[in-house]
Coordinates of N, CA, C and O in Angstrom, one line a residue:
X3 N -9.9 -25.8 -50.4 CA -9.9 -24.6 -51.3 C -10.6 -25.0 -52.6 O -11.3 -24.1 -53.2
X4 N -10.4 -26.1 -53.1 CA -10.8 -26.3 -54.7 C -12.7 -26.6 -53.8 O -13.5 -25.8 -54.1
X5 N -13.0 -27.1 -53.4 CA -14.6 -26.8 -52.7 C -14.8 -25.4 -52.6 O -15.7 -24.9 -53.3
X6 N -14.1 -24.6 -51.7 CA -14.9 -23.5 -51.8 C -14.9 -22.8 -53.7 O -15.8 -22.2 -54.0
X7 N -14.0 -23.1 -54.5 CA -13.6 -22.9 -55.6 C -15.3 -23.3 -56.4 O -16.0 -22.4 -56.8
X8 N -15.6 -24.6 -56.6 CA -16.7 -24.8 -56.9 C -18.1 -24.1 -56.4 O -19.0 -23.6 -57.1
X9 N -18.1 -24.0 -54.9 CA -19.3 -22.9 -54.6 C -19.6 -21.4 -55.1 O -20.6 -20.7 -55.1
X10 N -18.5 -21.1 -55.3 CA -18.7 -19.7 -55.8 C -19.0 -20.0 -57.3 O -20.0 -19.4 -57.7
X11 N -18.4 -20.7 -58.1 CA -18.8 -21.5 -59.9 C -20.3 -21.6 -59.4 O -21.1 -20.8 -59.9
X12 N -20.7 -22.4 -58.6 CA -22.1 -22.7 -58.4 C -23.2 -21.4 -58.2 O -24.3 -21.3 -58.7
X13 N -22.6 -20.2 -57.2 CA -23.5 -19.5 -56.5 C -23.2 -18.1 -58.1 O -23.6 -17.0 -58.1
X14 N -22.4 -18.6 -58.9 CA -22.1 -17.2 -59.9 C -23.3 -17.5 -61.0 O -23.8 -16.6 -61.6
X15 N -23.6 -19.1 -61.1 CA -24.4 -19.9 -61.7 C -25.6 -19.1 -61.7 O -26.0 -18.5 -62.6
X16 N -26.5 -19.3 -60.0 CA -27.7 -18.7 -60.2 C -27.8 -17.5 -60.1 O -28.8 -17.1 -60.5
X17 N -27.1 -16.8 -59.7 CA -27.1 -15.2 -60.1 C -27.5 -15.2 -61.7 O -28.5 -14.6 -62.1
X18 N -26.7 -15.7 -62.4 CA -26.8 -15.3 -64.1 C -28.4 -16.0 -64.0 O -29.3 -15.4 -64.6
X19 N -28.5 -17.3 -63.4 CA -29.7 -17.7 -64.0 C -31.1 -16.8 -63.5 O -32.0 -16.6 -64.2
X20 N -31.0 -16.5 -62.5 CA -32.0 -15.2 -61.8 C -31.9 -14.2 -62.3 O -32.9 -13.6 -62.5
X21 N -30.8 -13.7 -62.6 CA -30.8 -12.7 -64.1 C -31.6 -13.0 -65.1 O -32.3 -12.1 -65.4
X22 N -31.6 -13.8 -65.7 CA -31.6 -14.2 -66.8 C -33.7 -14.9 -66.3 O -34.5 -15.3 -67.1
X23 N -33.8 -14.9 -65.6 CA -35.6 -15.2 -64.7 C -36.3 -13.7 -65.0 O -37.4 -13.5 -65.4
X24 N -35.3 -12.5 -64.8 CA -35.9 -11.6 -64.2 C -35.6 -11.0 -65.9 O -35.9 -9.8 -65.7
X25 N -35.4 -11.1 -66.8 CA -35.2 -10.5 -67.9 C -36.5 -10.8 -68.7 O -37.2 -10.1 -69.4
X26 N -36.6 -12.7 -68.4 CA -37.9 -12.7 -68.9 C -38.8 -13.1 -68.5 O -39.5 -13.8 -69.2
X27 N -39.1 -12.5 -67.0 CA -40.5 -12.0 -66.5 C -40.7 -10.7 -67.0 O -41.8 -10.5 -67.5
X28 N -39.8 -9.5 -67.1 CA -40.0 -8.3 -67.4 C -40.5 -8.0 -69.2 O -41.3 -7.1 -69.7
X29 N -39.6 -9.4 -69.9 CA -39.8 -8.9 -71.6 C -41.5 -9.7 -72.0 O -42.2 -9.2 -72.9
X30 N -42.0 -10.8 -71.3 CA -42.9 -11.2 -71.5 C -44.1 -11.2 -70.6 O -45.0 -12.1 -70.6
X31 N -44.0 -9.8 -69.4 CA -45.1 -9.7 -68.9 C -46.4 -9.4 -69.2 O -47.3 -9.6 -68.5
X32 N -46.5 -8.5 -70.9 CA -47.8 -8.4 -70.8 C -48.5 -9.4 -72.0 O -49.6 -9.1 -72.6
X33 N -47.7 -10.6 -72.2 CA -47.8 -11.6 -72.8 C -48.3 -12.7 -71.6 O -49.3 -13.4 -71.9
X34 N -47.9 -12.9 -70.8 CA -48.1 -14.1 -69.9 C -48.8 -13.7 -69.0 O -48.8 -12.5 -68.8
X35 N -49.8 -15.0 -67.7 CA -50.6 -14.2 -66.6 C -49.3 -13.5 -65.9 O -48.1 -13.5 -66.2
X36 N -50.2 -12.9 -64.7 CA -49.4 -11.9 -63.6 C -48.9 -13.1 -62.7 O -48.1 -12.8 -61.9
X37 N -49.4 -14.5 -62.7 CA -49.2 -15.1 -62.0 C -47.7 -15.8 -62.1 O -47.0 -16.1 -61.1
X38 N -47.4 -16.0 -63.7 CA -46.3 -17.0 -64.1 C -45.2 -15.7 -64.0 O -44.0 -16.1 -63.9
X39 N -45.2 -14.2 -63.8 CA -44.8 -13.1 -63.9 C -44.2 -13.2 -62.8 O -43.0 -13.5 -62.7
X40 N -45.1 -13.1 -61.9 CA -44.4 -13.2 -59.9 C -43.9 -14.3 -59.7 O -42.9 -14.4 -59.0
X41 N -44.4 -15.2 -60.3 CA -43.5 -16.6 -60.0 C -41.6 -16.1 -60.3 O -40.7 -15.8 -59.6
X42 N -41.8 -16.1 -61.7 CA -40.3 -16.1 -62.0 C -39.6 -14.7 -61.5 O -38.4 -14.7 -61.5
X43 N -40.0 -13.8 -61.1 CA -39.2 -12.5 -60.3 C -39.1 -12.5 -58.8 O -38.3 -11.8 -58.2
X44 N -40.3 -13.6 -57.8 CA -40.0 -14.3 -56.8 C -38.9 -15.2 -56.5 O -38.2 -15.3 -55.4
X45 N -38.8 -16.3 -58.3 CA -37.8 -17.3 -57.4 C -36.3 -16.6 -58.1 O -35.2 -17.0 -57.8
X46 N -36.3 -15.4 -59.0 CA -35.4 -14.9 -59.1 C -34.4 -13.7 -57.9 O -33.2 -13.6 -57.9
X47 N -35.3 -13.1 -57.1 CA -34.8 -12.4 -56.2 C -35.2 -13.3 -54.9 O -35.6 -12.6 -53.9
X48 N -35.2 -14.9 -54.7 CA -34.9 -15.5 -53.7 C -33.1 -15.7 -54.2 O -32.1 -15.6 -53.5
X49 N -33.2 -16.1 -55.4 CA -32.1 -16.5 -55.7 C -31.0 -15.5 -55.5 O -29.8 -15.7 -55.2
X50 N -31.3 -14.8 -55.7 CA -30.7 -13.5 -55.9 C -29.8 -13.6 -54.4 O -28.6 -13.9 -54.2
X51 N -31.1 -13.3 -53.4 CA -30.7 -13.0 -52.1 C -30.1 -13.9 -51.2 O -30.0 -13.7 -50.0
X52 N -29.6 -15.0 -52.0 CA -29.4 -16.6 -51.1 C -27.7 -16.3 -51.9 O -26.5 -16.4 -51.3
X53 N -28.0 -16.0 -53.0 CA -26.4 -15.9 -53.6 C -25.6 -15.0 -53.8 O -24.5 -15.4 -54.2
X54 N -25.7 -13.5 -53.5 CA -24.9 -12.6 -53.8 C -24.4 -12.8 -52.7 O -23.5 -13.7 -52.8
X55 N -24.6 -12.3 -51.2 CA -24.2 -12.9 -49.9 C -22.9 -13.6 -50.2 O -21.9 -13.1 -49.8
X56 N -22.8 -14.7 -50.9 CA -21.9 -16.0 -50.7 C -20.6 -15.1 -51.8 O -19.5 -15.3 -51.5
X57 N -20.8 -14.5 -52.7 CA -20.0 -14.1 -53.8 C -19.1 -12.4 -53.2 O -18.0 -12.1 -53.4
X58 N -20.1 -11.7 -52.6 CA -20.2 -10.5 -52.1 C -19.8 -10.0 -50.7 O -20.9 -10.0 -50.2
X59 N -19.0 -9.6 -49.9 CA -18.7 -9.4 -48.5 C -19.7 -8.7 -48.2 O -19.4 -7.6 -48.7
X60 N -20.8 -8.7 -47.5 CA -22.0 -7.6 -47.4 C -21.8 -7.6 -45.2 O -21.7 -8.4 -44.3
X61 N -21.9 -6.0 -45.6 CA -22.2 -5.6 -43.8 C -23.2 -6.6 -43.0 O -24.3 -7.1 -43.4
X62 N -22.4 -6.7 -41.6 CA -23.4 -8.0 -40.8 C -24.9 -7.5 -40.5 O -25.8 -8.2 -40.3
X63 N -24.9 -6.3 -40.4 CA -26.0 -5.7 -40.0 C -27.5 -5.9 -41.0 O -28.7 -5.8 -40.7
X64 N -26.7 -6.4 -42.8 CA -27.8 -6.4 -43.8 C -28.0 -8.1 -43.9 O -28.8 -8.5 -44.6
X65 N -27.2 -9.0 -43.0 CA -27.7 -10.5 -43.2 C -29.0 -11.0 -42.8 O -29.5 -11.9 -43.5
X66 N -29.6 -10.4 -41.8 CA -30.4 -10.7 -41.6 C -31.9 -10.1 -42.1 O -32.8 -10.9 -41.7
X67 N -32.2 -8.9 -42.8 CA -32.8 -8.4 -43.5 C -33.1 -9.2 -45.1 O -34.1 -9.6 -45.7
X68 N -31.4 -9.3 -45.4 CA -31.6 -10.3 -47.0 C -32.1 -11.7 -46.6 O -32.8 -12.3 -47.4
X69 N -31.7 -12.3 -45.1 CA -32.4 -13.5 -45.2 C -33.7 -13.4 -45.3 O -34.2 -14.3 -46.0
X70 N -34.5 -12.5 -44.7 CA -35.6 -12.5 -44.4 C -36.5 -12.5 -45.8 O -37.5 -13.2 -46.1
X71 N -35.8 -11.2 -46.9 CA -36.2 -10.8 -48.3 C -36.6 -11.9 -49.1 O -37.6 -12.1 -49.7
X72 N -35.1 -13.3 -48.9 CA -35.2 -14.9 -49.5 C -36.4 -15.9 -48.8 O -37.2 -16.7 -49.4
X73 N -36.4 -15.6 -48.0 CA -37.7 -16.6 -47.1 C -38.9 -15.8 -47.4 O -39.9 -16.6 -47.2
X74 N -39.4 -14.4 -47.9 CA -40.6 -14.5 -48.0 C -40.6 -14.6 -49.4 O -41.7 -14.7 -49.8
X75 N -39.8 -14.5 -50.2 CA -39.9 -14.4 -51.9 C -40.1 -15.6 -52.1 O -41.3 -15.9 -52.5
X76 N -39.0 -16.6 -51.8 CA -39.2 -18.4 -51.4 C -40.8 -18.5 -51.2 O -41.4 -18.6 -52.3
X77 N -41.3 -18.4 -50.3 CA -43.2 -18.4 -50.1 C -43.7 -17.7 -50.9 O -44.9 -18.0 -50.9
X78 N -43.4 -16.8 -51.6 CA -44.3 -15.9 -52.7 C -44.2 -17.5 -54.2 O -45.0 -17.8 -55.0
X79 N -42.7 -18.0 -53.9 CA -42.6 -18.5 -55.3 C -43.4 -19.8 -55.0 O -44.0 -20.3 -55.9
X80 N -43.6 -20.2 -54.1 CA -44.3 -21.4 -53.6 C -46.1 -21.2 -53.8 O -46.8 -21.9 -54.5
X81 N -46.2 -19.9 -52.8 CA -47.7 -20.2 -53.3 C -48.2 -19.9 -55.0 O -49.2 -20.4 -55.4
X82 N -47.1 -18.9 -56.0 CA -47.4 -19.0 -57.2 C -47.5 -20.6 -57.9 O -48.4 -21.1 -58.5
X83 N -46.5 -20.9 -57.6 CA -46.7 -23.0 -58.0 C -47.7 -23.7 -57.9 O -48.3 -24.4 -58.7
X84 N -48.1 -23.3 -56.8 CA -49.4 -24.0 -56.0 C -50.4 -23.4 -56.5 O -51.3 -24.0 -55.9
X85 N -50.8 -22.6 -57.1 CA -51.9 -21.2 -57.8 C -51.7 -21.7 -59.3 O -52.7 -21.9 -60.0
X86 N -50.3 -21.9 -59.9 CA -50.3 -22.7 -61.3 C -50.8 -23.9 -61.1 O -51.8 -24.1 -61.7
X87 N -50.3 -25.1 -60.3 CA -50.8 -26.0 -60.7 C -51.8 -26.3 -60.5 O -52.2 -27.2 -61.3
X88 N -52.6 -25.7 -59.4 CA -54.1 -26.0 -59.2 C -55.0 -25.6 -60.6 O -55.9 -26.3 -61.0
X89 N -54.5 -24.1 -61.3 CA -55.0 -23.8 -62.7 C -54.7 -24.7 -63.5 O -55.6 -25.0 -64.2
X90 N -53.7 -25.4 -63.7 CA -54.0 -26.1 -64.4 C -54.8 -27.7 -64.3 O -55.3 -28.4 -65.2
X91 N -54.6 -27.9 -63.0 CA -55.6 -29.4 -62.5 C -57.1 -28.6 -63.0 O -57.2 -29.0 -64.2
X92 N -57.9 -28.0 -62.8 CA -58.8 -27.3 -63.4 C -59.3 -26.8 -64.9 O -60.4 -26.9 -65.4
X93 N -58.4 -26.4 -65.4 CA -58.4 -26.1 -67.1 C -58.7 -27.9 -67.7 O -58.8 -28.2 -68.9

């Protein structure tokens, strides 16, 4: 019990923190590239979709749709990393 106790402290954690990704990709998008933009609203609604699930009783029929939403956001947030760091080995 006190384990599952901690995973939900854990999974309430990145919700706030994916919140808190997606507040400021939105307040400083037309300050920053489009690139650092998609990054953080990518690894925000992976996170999103990896953790509400765990906090949330959601119909069996929507698990496998949110998994899918997490695995390609996951690869959106990947190739943005990979698109930053190469800009900046370059600059």
């Amino acid at each position: 019990m006190n384990i599952r106790l901690h995973a939900d402290k854990l999974a309430y954690f990145f919700i706030a923190f994916a919140i808190y990704l997606l507040i400021r990709a939105f307040a400083t998008a037309l300050m920053i590239p489009l690139v650092n933009v998609l990054l953080y609203v990518s690894i925000a609604t992976s996170l999103l979709a990896s953790n509400v699930p765990r906090v949330i009783d959601i119909p069996l029929h929507y698990a496998y749709p949110i998994r899918c939403v997490e695995f390609f956001t996951f690869g959106i947030a990947i190739v943005c990393f990979i698109v930053l760091c190469l800009k900046h080995i370059w600059i």
